mmCIF file of N, CA, C and O in Angstrom:
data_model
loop_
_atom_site.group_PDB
_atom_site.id
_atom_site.type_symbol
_atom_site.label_atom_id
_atom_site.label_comp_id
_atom_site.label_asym_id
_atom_site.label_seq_id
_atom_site.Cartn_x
_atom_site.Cartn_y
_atom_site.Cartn_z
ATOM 1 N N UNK A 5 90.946 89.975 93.720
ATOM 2 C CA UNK A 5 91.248 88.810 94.531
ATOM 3 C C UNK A 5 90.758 89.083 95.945
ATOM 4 O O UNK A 5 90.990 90.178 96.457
ATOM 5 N N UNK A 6 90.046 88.073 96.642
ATOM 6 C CA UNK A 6 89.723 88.594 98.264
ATOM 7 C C UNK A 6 90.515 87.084 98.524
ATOM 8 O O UNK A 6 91.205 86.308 97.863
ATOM 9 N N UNK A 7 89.849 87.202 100.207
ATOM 10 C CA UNK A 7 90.940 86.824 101.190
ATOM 11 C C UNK A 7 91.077 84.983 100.491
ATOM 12 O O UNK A 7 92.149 84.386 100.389
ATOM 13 N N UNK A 8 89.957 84.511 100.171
ATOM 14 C CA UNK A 8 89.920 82.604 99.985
ATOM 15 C C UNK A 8 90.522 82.818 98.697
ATOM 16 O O UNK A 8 91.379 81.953 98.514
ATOM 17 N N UNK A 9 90.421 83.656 97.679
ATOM 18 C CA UNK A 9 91.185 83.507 96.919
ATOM 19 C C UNK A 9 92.957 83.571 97.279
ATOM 20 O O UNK A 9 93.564 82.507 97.398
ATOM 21 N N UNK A 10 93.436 84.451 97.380
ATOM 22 C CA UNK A 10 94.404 84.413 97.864
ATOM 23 C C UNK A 10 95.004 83.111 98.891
ATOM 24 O O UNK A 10 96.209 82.863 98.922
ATOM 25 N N UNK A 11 94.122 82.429 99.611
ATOM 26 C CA UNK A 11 94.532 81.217 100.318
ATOM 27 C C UNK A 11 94.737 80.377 99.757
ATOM 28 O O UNK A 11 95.668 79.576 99.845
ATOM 29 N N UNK A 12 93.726 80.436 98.951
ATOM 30 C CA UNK A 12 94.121 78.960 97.530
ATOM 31 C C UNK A 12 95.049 79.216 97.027
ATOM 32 O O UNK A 12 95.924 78.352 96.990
ATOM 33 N N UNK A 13 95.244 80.278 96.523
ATOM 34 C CA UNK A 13 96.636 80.364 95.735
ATOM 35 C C UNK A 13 97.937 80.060 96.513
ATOM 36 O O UNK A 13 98.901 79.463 96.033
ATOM 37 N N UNK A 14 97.857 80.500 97.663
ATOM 38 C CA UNK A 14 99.339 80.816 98.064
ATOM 39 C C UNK A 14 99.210 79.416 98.572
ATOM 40 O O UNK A 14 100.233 78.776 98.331
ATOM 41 N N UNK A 15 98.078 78.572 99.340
ATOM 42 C CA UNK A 15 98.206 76.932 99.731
ATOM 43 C C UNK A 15 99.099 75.998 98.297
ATOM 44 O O UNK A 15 100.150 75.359 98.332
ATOM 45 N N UNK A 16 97.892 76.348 96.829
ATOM 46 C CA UNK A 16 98.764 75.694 95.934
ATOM 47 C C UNK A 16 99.701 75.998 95.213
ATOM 48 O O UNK A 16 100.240 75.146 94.507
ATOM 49 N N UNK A 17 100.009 76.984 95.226
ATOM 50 C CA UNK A 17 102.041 76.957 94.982
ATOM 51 C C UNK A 17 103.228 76.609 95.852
ATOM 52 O O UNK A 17 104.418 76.519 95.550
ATOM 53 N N UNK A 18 102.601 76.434 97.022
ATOM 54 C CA UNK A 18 103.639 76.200 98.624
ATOM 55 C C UNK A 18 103.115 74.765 98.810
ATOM 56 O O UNK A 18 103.391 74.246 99.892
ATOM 57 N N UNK A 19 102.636 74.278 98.216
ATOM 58 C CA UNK A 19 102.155 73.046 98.524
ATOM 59 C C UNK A 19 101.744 72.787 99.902
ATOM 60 O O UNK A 19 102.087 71.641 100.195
ATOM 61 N N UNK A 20 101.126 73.399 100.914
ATOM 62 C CA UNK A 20 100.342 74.248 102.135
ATOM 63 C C UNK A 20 98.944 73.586 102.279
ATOM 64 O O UNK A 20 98.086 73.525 101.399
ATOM 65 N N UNK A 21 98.879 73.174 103.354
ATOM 66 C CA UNK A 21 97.299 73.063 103.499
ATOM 67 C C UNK A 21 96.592 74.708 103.418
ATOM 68 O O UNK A 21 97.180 75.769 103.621
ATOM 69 N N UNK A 22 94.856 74.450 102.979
ATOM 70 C CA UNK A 22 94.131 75.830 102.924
ATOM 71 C C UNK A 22 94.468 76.230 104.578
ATOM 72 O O UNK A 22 95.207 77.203 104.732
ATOM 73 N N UNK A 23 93.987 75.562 105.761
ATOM 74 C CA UNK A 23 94.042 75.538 107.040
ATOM 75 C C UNK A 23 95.387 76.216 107.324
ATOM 76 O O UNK A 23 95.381 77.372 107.748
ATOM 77 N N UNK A 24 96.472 75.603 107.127
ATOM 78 C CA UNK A 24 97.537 76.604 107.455
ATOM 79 C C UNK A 24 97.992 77.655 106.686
ATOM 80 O O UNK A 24 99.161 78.006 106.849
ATOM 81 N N UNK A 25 97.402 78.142 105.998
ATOM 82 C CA UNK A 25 97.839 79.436 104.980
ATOM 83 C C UNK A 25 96.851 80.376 106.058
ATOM 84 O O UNK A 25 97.233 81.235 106.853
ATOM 85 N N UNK A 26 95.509 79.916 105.799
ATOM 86 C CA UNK A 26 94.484 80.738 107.060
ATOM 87 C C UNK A 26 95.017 80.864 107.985
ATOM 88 O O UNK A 26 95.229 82.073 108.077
ATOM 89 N N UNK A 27 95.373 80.420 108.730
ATOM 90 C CA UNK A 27 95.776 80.699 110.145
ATOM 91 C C UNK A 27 96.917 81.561 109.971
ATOM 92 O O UNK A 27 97.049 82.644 110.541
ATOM 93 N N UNK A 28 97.932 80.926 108.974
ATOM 94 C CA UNK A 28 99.011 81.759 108.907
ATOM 95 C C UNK A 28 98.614 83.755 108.836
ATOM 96 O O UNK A 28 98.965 84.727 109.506
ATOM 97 N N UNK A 29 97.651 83.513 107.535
ATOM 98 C CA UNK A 29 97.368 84.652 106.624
ATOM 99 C C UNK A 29 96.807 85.559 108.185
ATOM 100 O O UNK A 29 97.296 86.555 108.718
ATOM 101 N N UNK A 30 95.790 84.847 108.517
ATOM 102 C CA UNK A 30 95.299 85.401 109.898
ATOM 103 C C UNK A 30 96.103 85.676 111.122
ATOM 104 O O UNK A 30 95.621 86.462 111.938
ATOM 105 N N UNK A 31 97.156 85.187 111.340
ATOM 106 C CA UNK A 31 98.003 85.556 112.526
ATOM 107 C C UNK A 31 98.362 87.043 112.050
ATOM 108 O O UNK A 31 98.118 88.007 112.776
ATOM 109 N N UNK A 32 98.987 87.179 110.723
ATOM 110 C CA UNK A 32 99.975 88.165 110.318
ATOM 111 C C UNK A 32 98.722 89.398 110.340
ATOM 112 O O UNK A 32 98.995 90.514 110.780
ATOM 113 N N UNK A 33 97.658 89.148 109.942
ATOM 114 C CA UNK A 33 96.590 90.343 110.148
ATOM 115 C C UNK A 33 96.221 91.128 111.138
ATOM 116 O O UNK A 33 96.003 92.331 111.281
ATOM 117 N N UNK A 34 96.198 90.144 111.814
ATOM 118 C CA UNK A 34 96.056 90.131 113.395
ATOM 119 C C UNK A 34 97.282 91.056 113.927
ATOM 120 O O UNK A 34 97.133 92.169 114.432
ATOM 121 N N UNK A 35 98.338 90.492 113.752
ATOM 122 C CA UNK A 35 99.618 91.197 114.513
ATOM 123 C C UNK A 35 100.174 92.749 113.786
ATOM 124 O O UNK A 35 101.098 93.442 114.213
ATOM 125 N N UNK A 36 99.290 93.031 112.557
ATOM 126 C CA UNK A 36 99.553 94.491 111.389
ATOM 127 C C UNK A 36 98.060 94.769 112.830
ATOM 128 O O UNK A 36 98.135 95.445 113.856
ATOM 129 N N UNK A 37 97.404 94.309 112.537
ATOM 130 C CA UNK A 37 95.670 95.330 113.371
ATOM 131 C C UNK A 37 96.634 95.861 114.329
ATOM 132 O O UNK A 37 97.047 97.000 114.110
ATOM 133 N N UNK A 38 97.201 95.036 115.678
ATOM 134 C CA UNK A 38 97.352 95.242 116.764
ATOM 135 C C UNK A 38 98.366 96.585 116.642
ATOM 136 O O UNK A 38 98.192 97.680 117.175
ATOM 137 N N UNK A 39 99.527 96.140 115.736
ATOM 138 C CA UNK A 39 100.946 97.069 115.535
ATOM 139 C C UNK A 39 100.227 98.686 115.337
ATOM 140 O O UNK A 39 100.498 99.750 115.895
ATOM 141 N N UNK A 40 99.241 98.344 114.324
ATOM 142 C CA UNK A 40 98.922 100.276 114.088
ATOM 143 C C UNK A 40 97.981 100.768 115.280
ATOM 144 O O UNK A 40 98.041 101.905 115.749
ATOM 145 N N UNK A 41 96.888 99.526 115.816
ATOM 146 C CA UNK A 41 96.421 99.671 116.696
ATOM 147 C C UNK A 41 97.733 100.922 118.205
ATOM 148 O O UNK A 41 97.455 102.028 118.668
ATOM 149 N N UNK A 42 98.432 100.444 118.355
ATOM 150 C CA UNK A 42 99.073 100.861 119.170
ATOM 151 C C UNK A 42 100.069 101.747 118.950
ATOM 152 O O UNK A 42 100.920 101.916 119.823
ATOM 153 N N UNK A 43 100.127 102.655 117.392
ATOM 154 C CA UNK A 43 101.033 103.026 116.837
ATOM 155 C C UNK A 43 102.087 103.360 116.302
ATOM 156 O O UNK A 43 102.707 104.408 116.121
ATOM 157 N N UNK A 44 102.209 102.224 116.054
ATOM 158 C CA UNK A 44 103.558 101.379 115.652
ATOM 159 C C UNK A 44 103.239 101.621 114.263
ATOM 160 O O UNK A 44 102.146 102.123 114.002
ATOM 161 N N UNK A 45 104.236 101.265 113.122
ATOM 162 C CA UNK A 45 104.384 100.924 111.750
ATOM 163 C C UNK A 45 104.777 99.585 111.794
ATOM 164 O O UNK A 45 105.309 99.016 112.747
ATOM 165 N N UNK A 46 104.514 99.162 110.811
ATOM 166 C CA UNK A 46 105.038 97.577 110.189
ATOM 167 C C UNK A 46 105.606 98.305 108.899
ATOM 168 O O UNK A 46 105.069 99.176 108.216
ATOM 169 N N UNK A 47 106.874 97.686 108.758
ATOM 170 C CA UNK A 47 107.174 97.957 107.393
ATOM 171 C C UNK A 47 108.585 96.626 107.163
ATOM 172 O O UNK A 47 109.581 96.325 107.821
ATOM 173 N N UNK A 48 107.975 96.138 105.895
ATOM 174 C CA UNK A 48 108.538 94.927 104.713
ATOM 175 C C UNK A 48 108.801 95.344 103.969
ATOM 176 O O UNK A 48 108.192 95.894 103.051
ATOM 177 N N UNK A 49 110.177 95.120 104.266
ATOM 178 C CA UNK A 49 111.364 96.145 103.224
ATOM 179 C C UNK A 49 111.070 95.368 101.957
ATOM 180 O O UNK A 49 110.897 94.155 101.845
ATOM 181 N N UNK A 50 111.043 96.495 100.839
ATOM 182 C CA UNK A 50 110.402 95.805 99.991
ATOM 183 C C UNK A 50 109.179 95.685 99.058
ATOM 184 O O UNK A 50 109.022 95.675 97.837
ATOM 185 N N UNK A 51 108.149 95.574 100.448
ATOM 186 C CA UNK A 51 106.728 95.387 99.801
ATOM 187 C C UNK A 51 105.863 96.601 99.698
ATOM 188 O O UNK A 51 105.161 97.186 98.874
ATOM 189 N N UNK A 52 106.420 96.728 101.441
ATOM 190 C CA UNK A 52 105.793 98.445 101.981
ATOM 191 C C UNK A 52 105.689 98.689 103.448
ATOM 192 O O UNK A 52 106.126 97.930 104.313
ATOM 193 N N UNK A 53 105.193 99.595 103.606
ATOM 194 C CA UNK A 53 104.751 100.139 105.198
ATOM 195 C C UNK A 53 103.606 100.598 105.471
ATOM 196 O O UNK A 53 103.251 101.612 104.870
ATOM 197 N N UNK A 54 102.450 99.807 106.737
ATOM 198 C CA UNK A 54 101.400 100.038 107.291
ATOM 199 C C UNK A 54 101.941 100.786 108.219
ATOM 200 O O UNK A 54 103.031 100.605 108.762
ATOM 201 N N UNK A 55 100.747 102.114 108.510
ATOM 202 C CA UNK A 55 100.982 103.145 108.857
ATOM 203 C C UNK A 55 99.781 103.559 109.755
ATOM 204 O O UNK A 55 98.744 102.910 109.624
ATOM 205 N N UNK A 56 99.819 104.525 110.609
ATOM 206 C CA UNK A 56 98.248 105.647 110.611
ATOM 207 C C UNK A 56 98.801 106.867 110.343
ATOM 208 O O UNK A 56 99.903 107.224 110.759
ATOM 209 N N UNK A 57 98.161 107.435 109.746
ATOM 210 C CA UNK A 57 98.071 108.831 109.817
ATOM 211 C C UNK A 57 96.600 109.661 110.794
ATOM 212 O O UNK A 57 95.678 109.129 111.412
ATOM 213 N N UNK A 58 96.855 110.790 110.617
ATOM 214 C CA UNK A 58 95.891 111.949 111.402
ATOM 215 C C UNK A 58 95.327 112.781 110.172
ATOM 216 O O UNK A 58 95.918 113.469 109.340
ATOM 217 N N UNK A 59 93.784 112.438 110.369
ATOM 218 C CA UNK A 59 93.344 113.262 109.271
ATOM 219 C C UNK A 59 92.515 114.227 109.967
ATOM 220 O O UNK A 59 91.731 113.927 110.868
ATOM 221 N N UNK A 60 92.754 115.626 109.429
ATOM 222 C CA UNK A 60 92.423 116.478 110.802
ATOM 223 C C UNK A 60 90.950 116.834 110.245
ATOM 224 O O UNK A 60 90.305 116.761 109.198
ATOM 225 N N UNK A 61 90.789 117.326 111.773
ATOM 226 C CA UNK A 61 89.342 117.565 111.542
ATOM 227 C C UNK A 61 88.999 118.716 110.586
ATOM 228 O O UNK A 61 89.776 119.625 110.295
ATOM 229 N N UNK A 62 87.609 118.556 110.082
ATOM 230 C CA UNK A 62 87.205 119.644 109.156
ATOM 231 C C UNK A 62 85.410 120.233 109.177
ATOM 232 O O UNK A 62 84.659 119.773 110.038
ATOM 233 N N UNK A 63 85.054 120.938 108.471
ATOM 234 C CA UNK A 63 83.599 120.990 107.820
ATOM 235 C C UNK A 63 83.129 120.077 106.599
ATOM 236 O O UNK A 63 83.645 119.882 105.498
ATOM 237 N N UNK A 64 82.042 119.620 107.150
ATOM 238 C CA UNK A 64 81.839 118.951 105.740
ATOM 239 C C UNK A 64 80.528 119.769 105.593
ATOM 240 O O UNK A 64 80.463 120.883 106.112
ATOM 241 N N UNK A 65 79.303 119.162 104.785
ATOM 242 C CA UNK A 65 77.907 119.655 104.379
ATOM 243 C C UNK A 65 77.422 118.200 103.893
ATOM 244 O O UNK A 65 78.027 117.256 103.385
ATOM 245 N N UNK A 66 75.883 118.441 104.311
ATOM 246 C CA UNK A 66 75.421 116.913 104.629
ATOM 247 C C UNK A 66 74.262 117.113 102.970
ATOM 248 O O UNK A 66 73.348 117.912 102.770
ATOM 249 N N UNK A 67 74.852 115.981 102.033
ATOM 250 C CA UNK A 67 74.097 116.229 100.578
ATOM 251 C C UNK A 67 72.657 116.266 100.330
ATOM 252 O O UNK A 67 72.086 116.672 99.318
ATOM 253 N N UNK A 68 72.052 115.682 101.621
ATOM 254 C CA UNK A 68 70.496 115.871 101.881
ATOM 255 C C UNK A 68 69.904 117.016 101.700
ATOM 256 O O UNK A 68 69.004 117.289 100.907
ATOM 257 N N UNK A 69 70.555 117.825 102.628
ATOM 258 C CA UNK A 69 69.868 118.879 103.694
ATOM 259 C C UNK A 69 70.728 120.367 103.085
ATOM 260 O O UNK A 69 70.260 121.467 102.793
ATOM 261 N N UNK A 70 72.167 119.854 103.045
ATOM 262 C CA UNK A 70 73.196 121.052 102.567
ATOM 263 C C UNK A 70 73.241 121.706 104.044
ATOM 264 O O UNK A 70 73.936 122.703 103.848
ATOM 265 N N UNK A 71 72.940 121.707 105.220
ATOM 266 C CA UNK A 71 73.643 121.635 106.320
ATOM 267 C C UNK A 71 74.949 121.791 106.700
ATOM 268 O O UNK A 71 75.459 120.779 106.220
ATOM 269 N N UNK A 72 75.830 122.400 107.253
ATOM 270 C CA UNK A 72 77.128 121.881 107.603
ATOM 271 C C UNK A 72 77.201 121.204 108.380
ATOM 272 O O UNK A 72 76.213 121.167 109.114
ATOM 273 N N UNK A 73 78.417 120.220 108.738
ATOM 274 C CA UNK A 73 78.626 119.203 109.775
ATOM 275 C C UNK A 73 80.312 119.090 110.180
ATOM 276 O O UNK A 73 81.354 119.107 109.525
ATOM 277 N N UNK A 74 79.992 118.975 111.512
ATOM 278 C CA UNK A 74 81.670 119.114 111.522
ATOM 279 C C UNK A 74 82.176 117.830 112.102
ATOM 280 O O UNK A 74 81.833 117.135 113.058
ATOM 281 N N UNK A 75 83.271 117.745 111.037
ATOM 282 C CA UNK A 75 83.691 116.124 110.782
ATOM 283 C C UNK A 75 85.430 116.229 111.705
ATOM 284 O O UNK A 75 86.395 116.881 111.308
ATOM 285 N N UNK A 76 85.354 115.259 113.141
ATOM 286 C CA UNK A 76 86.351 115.018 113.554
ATOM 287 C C UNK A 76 87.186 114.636 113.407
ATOM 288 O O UNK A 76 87.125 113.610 112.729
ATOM 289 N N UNK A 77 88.680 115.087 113.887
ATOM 290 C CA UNK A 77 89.801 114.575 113.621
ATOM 291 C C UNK A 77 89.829 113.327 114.046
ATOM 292 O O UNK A 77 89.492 113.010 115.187
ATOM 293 N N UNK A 78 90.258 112.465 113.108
ATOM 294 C CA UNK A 78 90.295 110.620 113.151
ATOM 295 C C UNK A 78 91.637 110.551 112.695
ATOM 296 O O UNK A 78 92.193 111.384 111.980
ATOM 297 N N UNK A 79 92.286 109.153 113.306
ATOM 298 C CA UNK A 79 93.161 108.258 112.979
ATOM 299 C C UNK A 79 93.086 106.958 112.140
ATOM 300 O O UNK A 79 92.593 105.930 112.604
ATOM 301 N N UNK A 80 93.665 107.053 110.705
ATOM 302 C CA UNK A 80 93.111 105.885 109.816
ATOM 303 C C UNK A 80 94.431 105.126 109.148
ATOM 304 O O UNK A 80 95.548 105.640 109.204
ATOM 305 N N UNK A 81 94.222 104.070 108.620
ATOM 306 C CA UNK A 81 95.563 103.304 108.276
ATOM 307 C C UNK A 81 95.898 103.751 107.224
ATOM 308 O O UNK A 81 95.137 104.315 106.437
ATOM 309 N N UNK A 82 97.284 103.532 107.037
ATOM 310 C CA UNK A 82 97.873 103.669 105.338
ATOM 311 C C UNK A 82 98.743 102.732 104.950
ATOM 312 O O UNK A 82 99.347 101.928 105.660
ATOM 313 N N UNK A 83 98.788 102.897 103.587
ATOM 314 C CA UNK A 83 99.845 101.865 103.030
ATOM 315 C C UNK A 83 100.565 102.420 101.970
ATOM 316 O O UNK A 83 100.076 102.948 100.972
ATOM 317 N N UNK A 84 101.939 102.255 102.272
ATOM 318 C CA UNK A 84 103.101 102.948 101.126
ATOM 319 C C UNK A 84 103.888 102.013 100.650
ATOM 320 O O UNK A 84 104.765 101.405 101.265
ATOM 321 N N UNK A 85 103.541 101.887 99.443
ATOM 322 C CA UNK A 85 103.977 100.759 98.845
ATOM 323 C C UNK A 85 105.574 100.607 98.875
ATOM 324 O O UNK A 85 105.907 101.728 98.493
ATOM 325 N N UNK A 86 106.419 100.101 99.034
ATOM 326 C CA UNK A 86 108.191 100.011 98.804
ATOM 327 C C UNK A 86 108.345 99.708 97.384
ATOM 328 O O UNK A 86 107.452 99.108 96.786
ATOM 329 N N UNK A 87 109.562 100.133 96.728
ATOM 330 C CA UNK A 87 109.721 100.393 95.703
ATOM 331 C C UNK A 87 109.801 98.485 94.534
ATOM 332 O O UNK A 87 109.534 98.161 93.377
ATOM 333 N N UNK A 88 110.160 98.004 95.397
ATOM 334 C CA UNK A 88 110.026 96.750 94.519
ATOM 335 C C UNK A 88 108.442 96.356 94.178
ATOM 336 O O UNK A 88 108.075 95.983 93.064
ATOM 337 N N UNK A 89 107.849 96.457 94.962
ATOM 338 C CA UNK A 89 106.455 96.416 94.562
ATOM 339 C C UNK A 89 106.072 97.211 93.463
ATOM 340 O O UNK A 89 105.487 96.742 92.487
ATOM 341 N N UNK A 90 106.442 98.641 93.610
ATOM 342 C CA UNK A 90 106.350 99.238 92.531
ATOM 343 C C UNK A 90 106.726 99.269 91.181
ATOM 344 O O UNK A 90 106.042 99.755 90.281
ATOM 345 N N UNK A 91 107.829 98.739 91.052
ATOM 346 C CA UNK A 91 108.912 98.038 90.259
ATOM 347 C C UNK A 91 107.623 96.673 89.363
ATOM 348 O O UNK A 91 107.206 96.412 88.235
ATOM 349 N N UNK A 92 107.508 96.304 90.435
ATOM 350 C CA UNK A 92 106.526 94.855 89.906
ATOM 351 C C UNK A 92 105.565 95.201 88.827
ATOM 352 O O UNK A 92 105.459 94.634 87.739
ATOM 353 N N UNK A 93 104.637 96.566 89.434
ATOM 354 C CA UNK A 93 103.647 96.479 88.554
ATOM 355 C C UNK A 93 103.502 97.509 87.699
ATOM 356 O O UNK A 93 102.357 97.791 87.343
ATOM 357 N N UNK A 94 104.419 98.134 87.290
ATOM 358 C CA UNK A 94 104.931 98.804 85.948
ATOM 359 C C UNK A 94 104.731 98.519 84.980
ATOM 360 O O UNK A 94 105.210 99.151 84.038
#
């Protein structure tokens, strides 16, 4: 499923215009970017929790060349699902 799918759907079971599911769907994206952006968690009791973690830096080797390369410590998002979700798709 990507994002227009999902709009259609959730417009025709809520009986929703496409326009306000988008905007909706898009505010809430927007306000998860900003939250981890600034490192915060979001978490929907329930569904789950957006996160960052620290993935530390390391060596890698480049498959071309076989080179080493050294790969920096970055900050990337996560998602932990809450147990009803999990529950769901059992």
């Amino acid at each position: 499923m990507n994002k227009t799918d999902l709009i259609n759907n959730i417009a025709e079971k809520n009986g929703l215009t496409k326009r306000d599911v988008e905007t909706v769907l898009n505010g809430f994206l927007a306000e998860v970017t900003e939250a981890l952006a600034g490192g915060d968690k979001v978490q929907l009791i329930g569904f789950g929790t957006f996160e960052t973690r620290k993935r530390s830096g390391r060596v890698g080797r480049n498959p071309q060349t076989g080179a080493d390369i050294n790969i920096p410590e970055t900050t990337v998002p996560a998602f932990k699902a809450g147990n009803k979700l999990k529950e769901a798709i059992k």
